[in-house]
Amino acid sequence: MKTCNSESPTPKSTEISTVGPAKIANPIKFGRFVEEDDAVLVNISRRTVEGASKSRKKPEHIYFEPAGPRDKIYYDPSKTKCAVVTCGGLCPGLNDVIRAIVMAAFHEYKVPSVLGIQYGLAGFIPEQGYDVIELTPDFVSRIHEFGGTVLGSSRGPQDPEAIVDALERMNVSILFMIGGDGTMRAASTVVAEIEKRGLSISVVGLPKTIDNDINYVSPSFGFDTSVETAAMAIKGAHVEATGAPWGIGMVKVMGRDAGFIAAQSALSCQEVNFCLIPEEPFDIYGEKGFLAALDERMKRRGNAVIVVAEGAGQDLLEASGKQDASGNVKLSDIAALLKREILDHFRKQDIEATLKYIDPSYIIRSVPANANDRIYCSFLGIHAVHAGMSGRTGLVISRWNGRYVHIPMAVVTRGKKRINTCSNYWRAVLESTGQPVSMKND
């Protein structure tokens, strides 16, 4: 019986905190303001809206707060100073988000100053010696054309007390933190320290990870670009595989705990024959194992393309026992194991297979954002400014059910989003690749 990954549990509370009551008239003159009683349903299926047909109990609806400008704001724009920091690994779209924040703050609210904190949370620590960058419309006007982040980034925790000390020294009113779930956990500790001191400083998070594994963020920015870039590598692997006798192309993509890049790029190419992800365990050997399935494919078609997420098959390898600066366990190299075992498997049959291995990992995360991600990043940055100016804090900007929403950091950091391997989405991947439903022997 196949075991399915569980879906993310419905959050119990989605209330967004504020630093105080909003009493100042919003200076924006064009467009509509979001009504305070508006809401976006978390679950929108008929079953969740109407309730089960046999149940007399009325369903309890959970809502997210919509993002967008309010008619009243908390901060006086003429006296407001903002700060932006990018944390963790690189991702397409970072510069686009920075640019959108700066442009919205200056042009919509006439905020006099937006500071850029260099090299992640380390930029708040005086001993590190990093200068602060004054972000102006002129400075950010063309940064969206380039990959990476103009502010630089870093991994690793920093003392929340030291971070809040720096915010006080710089007289910052709103801090925008761009990063993944680890950054949002760090942001939560900063919010807690701010509340402990009784300060009126808003902290707004923007979800960044090409792995697309952040809870209730659908998708995270940069994911679309990463899939598009991975697809180019897969097409190259396909050309190599079909250009040699017994040709095999193997592409390793990012995906520590979730295989969204591998699955989505496999669907986009339609040339992938095996998609290996962390959520779906597999055996290498045995009657139903991966090598048996690959052997059948090769003898039937003469070539194969394999896409493997970096976190797949870790149970088949010896754990490294090491961690990176963010506390993530350093993964063992599944691609090296597969390459060795594939070639050895065919060599034992006196077959010299030709295997071409492509690892586009850092290309995937360092390229400029594509058109879809640029648009998405712009909306995220703009809505982050609206949220911060209204005095909201401890939230993450997201897109959910077609609407931009505010999600509490506590909900986002509760766990990681993963592929449900009993879902129609994963079934579509299996149908596209033609691989077996399971490559486990038990």
Short mmCIF file of C-alpha atoms in Angstrom, two decimals:
data_model
loop_
_atom_site.label_atom_id
_atom_site.label_comp_id
_atom_site.label_asym_id
_atom_site.label_seq_id
_atom_site.Cartn_x
_atom_site.Cartn_y
_atom_site.Cartn_z
CA MET A 1 0.00 0.00 0.00
CA LYS A 2 1.45 3.33 -1.05
CA THR A 3 2.03 5.82 1.77
CA CYS A 4 1.10 9.39 0.90
CA ASN A 5 2.69 12.57 2.17
CA SER A 6 0.18 14.52 4.24
CA GLU A 7 -1.07 17.90 3.09
CA SER A 8 -0.21 21.05 5.05
CA PRO A 9 -2.70 21.36 7.93
CA THR A 10 -5.19 24.21 7.77
CA PRO A 11 -3.96 27.00 10.05
CA LYS A 12 -6.00 27.63 13.20
CA SER A 13 -5.30 31.36 13.36
CA THR A 14 -4.48 33.76 10.55
CA GLU A 15 -4.76 37.02 12.45
CA ILE A 16 -2.14 39.62 11.57
CA SER A 17 -0.52 41.73 14.31
CA THR A 18 -0.04 45.49 14.14
CA VAL A 19 2.33 47.87 15.92
CA GLY A 20 -0.58 50.19 16.67
CA PRO A 21 -3.82 51.67 15.33
CA ALA A 22 -3.66 53.20 11.85
CA LYS A 23 -4.91 56.78 12.02
CA ILE A 24 -3.17 58.65 9.18
CA ALA A 25 -4.93 59.11 5.84
CA ASN A 26 -3.24 57.16 3.06
CA PRO A 27 -1.63 59.61 0.61
CA ILE A 28 -2.27 57.34 -2.39
CA LYS A 29 -4.79 59.07 -4.64
CA PHE A 30 -5.36 56.43 -7.34
CA GLY A 31 -7.05 53.04 -7.10
CA ARG A 32 -9.18 51.34 -4.48
CA PHE A 33 -8.32 50.59 -0.88
CA VAL A 34 -8.76 47.12 0.61
CA GLU A 35 -11.76 46.90 2.91
CA GLU A 36 -10.84 45.74 6.40
CA ASP A 37 -13.61 43.13 6.40
CA ASP A 38 -12.49 41.58 3.11
CA ALA A 39 -11.01 38.08 3.28
CA VAL A 40 -9.63 35.26 1.13
CA LEU A 41 -10.71 31.69 1.87
CA VAL A 42 -7.81 29.35 2.64
CA ASN A 43 -9.72 26.36 1.21
CA ILE A 44 -12.11 26.97 -1.68
CA SER A 45 -13.36 23.52 -2.65
CA ARG A 46 -17.13 22.99 -2.62
CA ARG A 47 -16.75 20.42 0.15
CA THR A 48 -14.99 22.88 2.47
CA VAL A 49 -17.32 25.76 1.60
CA GLU A 50 -20.64 23.89 1.84
CA GLY A 51 -19.65 21.11 4.21
CA ALA A 52 -19.96 17.36 3.75
CA SER A 53 -23.43 16.41 2.47
CA LYS A 54 -24.11 14.06 5.38
CA SER A 55 -22.80 16.44 8.01
CA ARG A 56 -25.16 18.78 9.82
CA LYS A 57 -22.28 20.73 11.27
CA LYS A 58 -21.60 23.98 9.44
CA PRO A 59 -18.02 24.17 8.13
CA GLU A 60 -15.67 26.54 9.90
CA HIS A 61 -14.08 28.83 7.34
CA ILE A 62 -10.50 30.02 7.68
CA TYR A 63 -9.47 33.19 5.87
CA PHE A 64 -6.30 35.01 4.96
CA GLU A 65 -6.20 38.78 5.11
CA PRO A 66 -5.97 40.34 1.61
CA ALA A 67 -2.88 42.37 0.75
CA GLY A 68 -3.07 45.88 -0.64
CA PRO A 69 -3.30 49.54 0.42
CA ARG A 70 -5.57 50.58 3.29
CA ASP A 71 -7.29 53.96 3.61
CA LYS A 72 -5.51 54.54 6.93
CA ILE A 73 -1.82 53.97 7.61
CA TYR A 74 0.19 53.88 10.82
CA TYR A 75 3.42 55.60 9.84
CA ASP A 76 3.78 59.23 8.84
CA PRO A 77 5.45 58.82 5.42
CA SER A 78 7.54 61.98 5.76
CA LYS A 79 9.17 60.60 8.92
CA THR A 80 9.47 56.94 7.92
CA LYS A 81 12.72 55.12 7.23
CA CYS A 82 12.71 51.61 5.74
CA ALA A 83 15.38 48.92 5.52
CA VAL A 84 15.73 45.93 3.19
CA VAL A 85 17.82 42.79 3.75
CA THR A 86 18.29 39.64 1.62
CA CYS A 87 19.21 36.42 3.41
CA GLY A 88 20.16 32.84 2.55
CA GLY A 89 21.01 31.53 -0.90
CA LEU A 90 20.59 33.40 -4.15
CA CYS A 91 17.38 33.21 -6.14
CA PRO A 92 16.09 34.76 -9.37
CA GLY A 93 14.06 37.88 -8.65
CA LEU A 94 15.83 39.23 -5.57
CA ASN A 95 16.77 42.47 -7.32
CA ASP A 96 13.24 42.77 -8.71
CA VAL A 97 11.76 42.63 -5.20
CA ILE A 98 14.29 45.18 -3.90
CA ARG A 99 13.48 47.50 -6.79
CA ALA A 100 9.71 47.18 -6.27
CA ILE A 101 10.02 48.00 -2.56
CA VAL A 102 12.13 51.09 -3.24
CA MET A 103 9.92 52.36 -6.06
CA ALA A 104 6.68 51.87 -4.11
CA ALA A 105 8.08 53.48 -0.95
CA PHE A 106 9.39 56.54 -2.81
CA HIS A 107 6.72 57.07 -5.43
CA GLU A 108 3.57 55.89 -3.64
CA TYR A 109 4.31 57.06 -0.10
CA LYS A 110 7.12 59.61 -0.62
CA VAL A 111 9.22 57.86 2.05
CA PRO A 112 12.48 59.84 2.37
CA SER A 113 14.87 56.93 2.98
CA VAL A 114 15.23 53.22 2.21
CA LEU A 115 18.40 51.57 3.51
CA GLY A 116 19.96 48.43 2.06
CA ILE A 117 21.59 46.11 4.60
CA GLN A 118 24.55 44.31 3.05
CA TYR A 119 25.28 40.57 3.26
CA GLY A 120 22.22 39.36 5.11
CA LEU A 121 21.68 39.60 8.84
CA ALA A 122 25.44 39.92 9.33
CA GLY A 123 25.05 43.46 7.95
CA PHE A 124 23.33 44.49 11.18
CA ILE A 125 26.31 43.49 13.32
CA PRO A 126 28.81 46.37 13.79
CA GLU A 127 31.78 44.02 14.16
CA GLN A 128 31.26 42.77 10.60
CA GLY A 129 32.03 46.25 9.27
CA TYR A 130 29.56 46.27 6.37
CA ASP A 131 28.37 49.67 5.16
CA VAL A 132 24.69 50.49 4.68
CA ILE A 133 23.59 51.37 1.14
CA GLU A 134 21.16 54.22 0.49
CA LEU A 135 18.64 52.75 -1.94
CA THR A 136 17.16 55.38 -4.25
CA PRO A 137 15.08 55.09 -7.43
CA ASP A 138 18.16 55.95 -9.46
CA PHE A 139 20.24 53.29 -7.70
CA VAL A 140 17.70 50.50 -8.31
CA SER A 141 16.47 51.61 -11.74
CA ARG A 142 18.22 48.80 -13.65
CA ILE A 143 19.11 46.21 -11.03
CA HIS A 144 16.27 43.92 -12.19
CA GLU A 145 18.30 43.18 -15.33
CA PHE A 146 20.85 41.22 -13.30
CA GLY A 147 20.82 38.02 -11.27
CA GLY A 148 21.72 37.75 -7.60
CA THR A 149 21.20 40.60 -5.16
CA VAL A 150 22.85 44.03 -5.15
CA LEU A 151 22.86 43.85 -1.36
CA GLY A 152 24.69 40.54 -1.13
CA SER A 153 23.52 37.76 1.15
CA SER A 154 24.74 35.36 3.81
CA ARG A 155 23.63 32.39 5.86
CA GLY A 156 23.69 31.81 9.57
CA PRO A 157 21.87 33.13 12.63
CA GLN A 158 22.55 36.49 14.25
CA ASP A 159 21.57 37.73 17.70
CA PRO A 160 18.07 39.27 17.47
CA GLU A 161 19.01 41.72 20.23
CA ALA A 162 21.91 43.00 18.13
CA ILE A 163 19.63 43.28 15.08
CA VAL A 164 17.04 45.32 16.97
CA ASP A 165 19.83 47.46 18.49
CA ALA A 166 20.89 48.29 14.92
CA LEU A 167 17.32 49.08 13.87
CA GLU A 168 17.01 51.49 16.79
CA ARG A 169 20.33 53.16 16.01
CA MET A 170 19.33 53.67 12.39
CA ASN A 171 15.82 54.83 13.39
CA VAL A 172 14.22 52.25 11.06
CA SER A 173 10.41 52.04 11.11
CA ILE A 174 9.87 49.13 8.67
CA LEU A 175 12.18 46.19 7.98
CA PHE A 176 11.66 44.07 4.88
CA MET A 177 13.27 40.63 5.21
CA ILE A 178 13.61 38.62 2.00
CA GLY A 179 14.39 34.93 2.47
CA GLY A 180 13.19 31.38 2.99
CA ASP A 181 11.66 29.62 5.97
CA GLY A 182 14.88 29.98 7.98
CA THR A 183 14.83 33.73 7.40
CA MET A 184 11.19 33.87 8.47
CA ARG A 185 12.05 32.03 11.68
CA ALA A 186 14.78 34.61 12.29
CA ALA A 187 12.29 37.37 11.48
CA SER A 188 9.94 35.94 14.12
CA THR A 189 12.67 36.27 16.77
CA VAL A 190 13.27 39.87 15.68
CA VAL A 191 9.54 40.61 15.99
CA ALA A 192 9.52 39.07 19.47
CA GLU A 193 12.48 41.25 20.55
CA ILE A 194 10.80 44.36 19.14
CA GLU A 195 7.61 43.55 21.08
CA LYS A 196 9.64 42.89 24.22
CA ARG A 197 11.09 46.41 24.00
CA GLY A 198 7.72 47.98 23.18
CA LEU A 199 9.00 49.46 19.91
CA SER A 200 6.90 50.49 16.91
CA ILE A 201 8.89 48.71 14.20
CA SER A 202 7.15 46.62 11.55
CA VAL A 203 8.77 43.49 10.11
CA VAL A 204 7.45 42.23 6.76
CA GLY A 205 8.70 39.02 5.14
CA LEU A 206 8.93 38.18 1.45
CA PRO A 207 9.16 34.45 0.62
CA LYS A 208 12.26 33.44 -1.32
CA THR A 209 13.29 29.92 -2.29
CA ILE A 210 13.60 28.29 -5.68
CA ASP A 211 12.69 24.97 -4.00
CA ASN A 212 9.08 26.26 -3.69
CA ASP A 213 8.78 24.56 -0.29
CA ILE A 214 7.42 27.40 1.87
CA ASN A 215 4.05 26.72 3.51
CA TYR A 216 1.10 28.59 2.00
CA VAL A 217 3.25 30.30 -0.62
CA SER A 218 2.14 29.27 -4.08
CA PRO A 219 4.62 29.62 -5.62
CA SER A 220 7.71 31.24 -4.11
CA PHE A 221 9.30 33.81 -6.40
CA GLY A 222 12.13 32.61 -8.62
CA PHE A 223 10.59 29.14 -9.00
CA ASP A 224 9.27 29.78 -12.51
CA THR A 225 12.69 31.01 -13.66
CA SER A 226 14.48 28.07 -12.07
CA VAL A 227 12.21 25.59 -13.87
CA GLU A 228 12.75 27.38 -17.17
CA THR A 229 16.53 27.25 -16.68
CA ALA A 230 16.49 23.61 -15.58
CA ALA A 231 14.47 22.76 -18.69
CA MET A 232 17.33 24.02 -20.87
CA ALA A 233 19.71 21.62 -19.15
CA ILE A 234 17.24 18.76 -19.55
CA LYS A 235 16.88 19.43 -23.27
CA GLY A 236 20.67 19.29 -23.53
CA ALA A 237 20.69 15.98 -21.67
CA HIS A 238 18.08 14.64 -24.08
CA VAL A 239 20.20 15.63 -27.10
CA GLU A 240 23.22 13.89 -25.56
CA ALA A 241 21.21 10.78 -24.71
CA THR A 242 19.79 10.40 -28.21
CA GLY A 243 23.12 11.18 -29.87
CA ALA A 244 24.99 8.11 -28.67
CA PRO A 245 24.35 4.35 -28.49
CA TRP A 246 23.04 3.39 -25.06
CA GLY A 247 22.93 7.10 -24.23
CA ILE A 248 21.81 8.35 -20.83
CA GLY A 249 21.45 11.99 -19.81
CA MET A 250 21.25 12.79 -16.11
CA VAL A 251 20.46 16.22 -14.65
CA LYS A 252 20.67 17.06 -10.96
CA VAL A 253 18.58 20.02 -9.79
CA MET A 254 18.09 21.73 -6.46
CA GLY A 255 15.48 20.38 -4.07
CA ARG A 256 16.69 19.55 -0.59
CA ASP A 257 13.41 18.39 0.94
CA ALA A 258 10.96 18.97 -1.89
CA GLY A 259 11.17 17.93 -5.54
CA PHE A 260 9.11 20.71 -7.12
CA ILE A 261 11.86 21.87 -9.50
CA ALA A 262 12.50 18.32 -10.69
CA ALA A 263 8.80 17.55 -11.11
CA GLN A 264 7.86 20.83 -12.77
CA SER A 265 10.79 20.81 -15.17
CA ALA A 266 10.02 17.19 -16.07
CA LEU A 267 6.46 18.18 -16.91
CA SER A 268 7.64 21.17 -18.93
CA CYS A 269 10.03 19.12 -21.10
CA GLN A 270 8.10 15.90 -21.72
CA GLU A 271 11.47 14.27 -22.50
CA VAL A 272 12.23 13.00 -18.99
CA ASN A 273 11.93 9.26 -18.35
CA PHE A 274 12.75 9.18 -14.63
CA CYS A 275 12.08 11.91 -12.05
CA LEU A 276 13.58 11.15 -8.63
CA ILE A 277 12.46 13.34 -5.71
CA PRO A 278 12.95 13.38 -1.92
CA GLU A 279 9.27 12.64 -1.26
CA GLU A 280 9.29 9.33 -3.15
CA PRO A 281 11.77 6.74 -1.78
CA PHE A 282 13.23 4.25 -4.23
CA ASP A 283 15.54 1.25 -4.27
CA ILE A 284 18.48 1.07 -6.65
CA TYR A 285 18.64 -2.72 -6.88
CA GLY A 286 16.08 -5.50 -6.97
CA GLU A 287 13.27 -6.59 -9.25
CA LYS A 288 11.31 -3.32 -8.81
CA GLY A 289 14.27 -1.03 -8.21
CA PHE A 290 15.46 1.90 -10.30
CA LEU A 291 18.14 -0.02 -12.21
CA ALA A 292 15.60 -2.66 -13.28
CA ALA A 293 13.26 0.05 -14.59
CA LEU A 294 16.15 1.83 -16.35
CA ASP A 295 17.34 -1.46 -17.86
CA GLU A 296 13.87 -2.10 -19.32
CA ARG A 297 13.71 1.42 -20.75
CA MET A 298 17.18 1.22 -22.32
CA LYS A 299 16.58 -2.16 -23.96
CA ARG A 300 13.27 -0.93 -25.32
CA ARG A 301 14.24 2.57 -26.52
CA GLY A 302 18.05 2.78 -26.38
CA ASN A 303 18.22 6.04 -24.42
CA ALA A 304 16.95 7.66 -21.23
CA VAL A 305 16.84 11.03 -19.46
CA ILE A 306 16.95 11.14 -15.66
CA VAL A 307 16.18 14.18 -13.51
CA VAL A 308 17.14 13.86 -9.86
CA ALA A 309 16.58 16.33 -7.05
CA GLU A 310 19.59 16.80 -4.78
CA GLY A 311 17.68 15.52 -1.74
CA ALA A 312 16.41 12.33 -3.38
CA GLY A 313 17.59 8.92 -2.16
CA GLN A 314 19.45 10.20 0.90
CA ASP A 315 18.49 7.00 2.75
CA LEU A 316 20.69 5.11 0.26
CA LEU A 317 23.79 7.09 1.23
CA GLU A 318 25.91 7.50 4.30
CA ALA A 319 24.88 10.67 6.13
CA SER A 320 27.53 13.39 6.09
CA GLY A 321 26.81 14.42 9.67
CA LYS A 322 27.66 18.01 8.79
CA GLN A 323 25.58 21.17 8.66
CA ASP A 324 25.83 24.41 6.72
CA ALA A 325 25.73 27.89 8.27
CA SER A 326 21.92 27.85 8.22
CA GLY A 327 21.73 24.59 10.17
CA ASN A 328 20.75 22.49 7.15
CA VAL A 329 22.20 18.99 7.01
CA LYS A 330 24.76 18.76 4.20
CA LEU A 331 23.46 16.29 1.66
CA SER A 332 25.38 13.34 0.28
CA ASP A 333 25.79 13.17 -3.50
CA ILE A 334 23.00 11.02 -4.92
CA ALA A 335 24.06 11.79 -8.50
CA ALA A 336 27.54 10.36 -7.98
CA LEU A 337 26.03 7.14 -6.59
CA LEU A 338 23.57 6.82 -9.46
CA LYS A 339 26.21 7.48 -12.09
CA ARG A 340 28.54 4.83 -10.66
CA GLU A 341 25.82 2.20 -10.25
CA ILE A 342 24.25 2.81 -13.68
CA LEU A 343 27.54 2.39 -15.54
CA ASP A 344 28.49 -0.64 -13.46
CA HIS A 345 25.08 -2.24 -14.07
CA PHE A 346 25.43 -2.11 -17.85
CA ARG A 347 29.13 -2.97 -17.80
CA LYS A 348 28.26 -6.26 -16.12
CA GLN A 349 26.17 -7.00 -19.23
CA ASP A 350 29.11 -6.08 -21.52
CA ILE A 351 27.31 -2.89 -22.52
CA GLU A 352 29.25 0.39 -22.59
CA ALA A 353 26.59 2.94 -21.78
CA THR A 354 27.32 6.62 -22.46
CA LEU A 355 26.23 8.74 -19.51
CA LYS A 356 26.35 12.54 -19.64
CA TYR A 357 25.87 14.23 -16.28
CA ILE A 358 24.76 17.88 -16.03
CA ASP A 359 24.57 19.85 -12.78
CA PRO A 360 23.06 23.30 -13.43
CA SER A 361 22.35 24.02 -9.73
CA TYR A 362 24.06 27.39 -9.31
CA ILE A 363 23.13 28.53 -12.81
CA ILE A 364 19.49 27.90 -11.92
CA ARG A 365 19.58 30.21 -8.90
CA SER A 366 21.84 32.97 -10.22
CA VAL A 367 20.17 33.93 -13.50
CA PRO A 368 17.96 37.05 -13.85
CA ALA A 369 14.24 36.50 -13.34
CA ASN A 370 12.07 35.74 -16.34
CA ALA A 371 9.02 37.83 -17.28
CA ASN A 372 6.54 35.95 -15.06
CA ASP A 373 8.76 36.12 -12.01
CA ARG A 374 9.51 39.82 -12.59
CA ILE A 375 5.82 40.62 -12.53
CA TYR A 376 5.29 38.44 -9.47
CA CYS A 377 8.23 40.02 -7.63
CA SER A 378 6.93 43.50 -8.38
CA PHE A 379 3.55 42.72 -6.82
CA LEU A 380 5.18 41.11 -3.77
CA GLY A 381 7.39 44.16 -3.20
CA ILE A 382 4.54 46.64 -3.66
CA HIS A 383 2.21 44.76 -1.31
CA ALA A 384 5.00 44.50 1.27
CA VAL A 385 5.25 48.30 1.34
CA HIS A 386 1.47 48.66 1.72
CA ALA A 387 1.51 46.16 4.61
CA GLY A 388 4.41 47.85 6.38
CA MET A 389 2.99 51.37 6.04
CA SER A 390 -0.31 50.22 7.55
CA GLY A 391 1.57 49.09 10.66
CA ARG A 392 1.19 45.37 10.11
CA THR A 393 4.02 43.18 11.37
CA GLY A 394 5.10 39.55 11.70
CA LEU A 395 3.63 38.62 8.31
CA VAL A 396 4.69 37.22 4.96
CA ILE A 397 3.35 38.44 1.62
CA SER A 398 2.04 35.57 -0.49
CA ARG A 399 -0.27 34.72 -3.36
CA TRP A 400 -3.01 32.28 -2.47
CA ASN A 401 -6.05 31.24 -4.50
CA GLY A 402 -5.26 33.93 -7.05
CA ARG A 403 -5.10 36.78 -4.50
CA TYR A 404 -2.19 38.45 -2.72
CA VAL A 405 -2.54 37.89 1.02
CA HIS A 406 -0.92 38.40 4.41
CA ILE A 407 0.13 35.19 6.17
CA PRO A 408 1.40 35.14 9.78
CA MET A 409 5.04 34.11 10.07
CA ALA A 410 4.01 31.46 12.60
CA VAL A 411 1.94 29.74 9.89
CA VAL A 412 4.67 29.95 7.26
CA THR A 413 7.34 28.50 9.56
CA ARG A 414 5.24 25.65 10.92
CA GLY A 415 6.64 23.19 8.38
CA LYS A 416 7.74 22.77 4.79
CA LYS A 417 5.59 22.25 1.71
CA ARG A 418 6.30 18.99 -0.10
CA ILE A 419 4.89 17.11 -3.08
CA ASN A 420 1.97 14.87 -2.19
CA THR A 421 2.90 11.69 -4.04
CA CYS A 422 -0.75 10.55 -4.07
CA SER A 423 -1.87 13.76 -5.76
CA ASN A 424 -2.97 14.31 -9.35
CA TYR A 425 0.10 16.51 -9.76
CA TRP A 426 2.51 13.64 -9.08
CA ARG A 427 0.36 11.31 -11.18
CA ALA A 428 0.83 13.75 -14.09
CA VAL A 429 4.61 13.46 -13.62
CA LEU A 430 4.36 9.66 -13.69
CA GLU A 431 2.21 9.79 -16.82
CA SER A 432 4.65 12.17 -18.50
CA THR A 433 7.78 10.15 -17.69
CA GLY A 434 6.33 6.65 -17.94
CA GLN A 435 8.27 5.56 -14.86
CA PRO A 436 6.77 2.99 -12.47
CA VAL A 437 4.44 4.24 -9.74
CA SER A 438 6.90 2.83 -7.23
CA MET A 439 10.51 1.72 -7.46
CA LYS A 440 10.54 0.13 -4.01
CA ASN A 441 10.84 -3.64 -3.64
CA ASP A 442 8.62 -3.93 -0.56
#
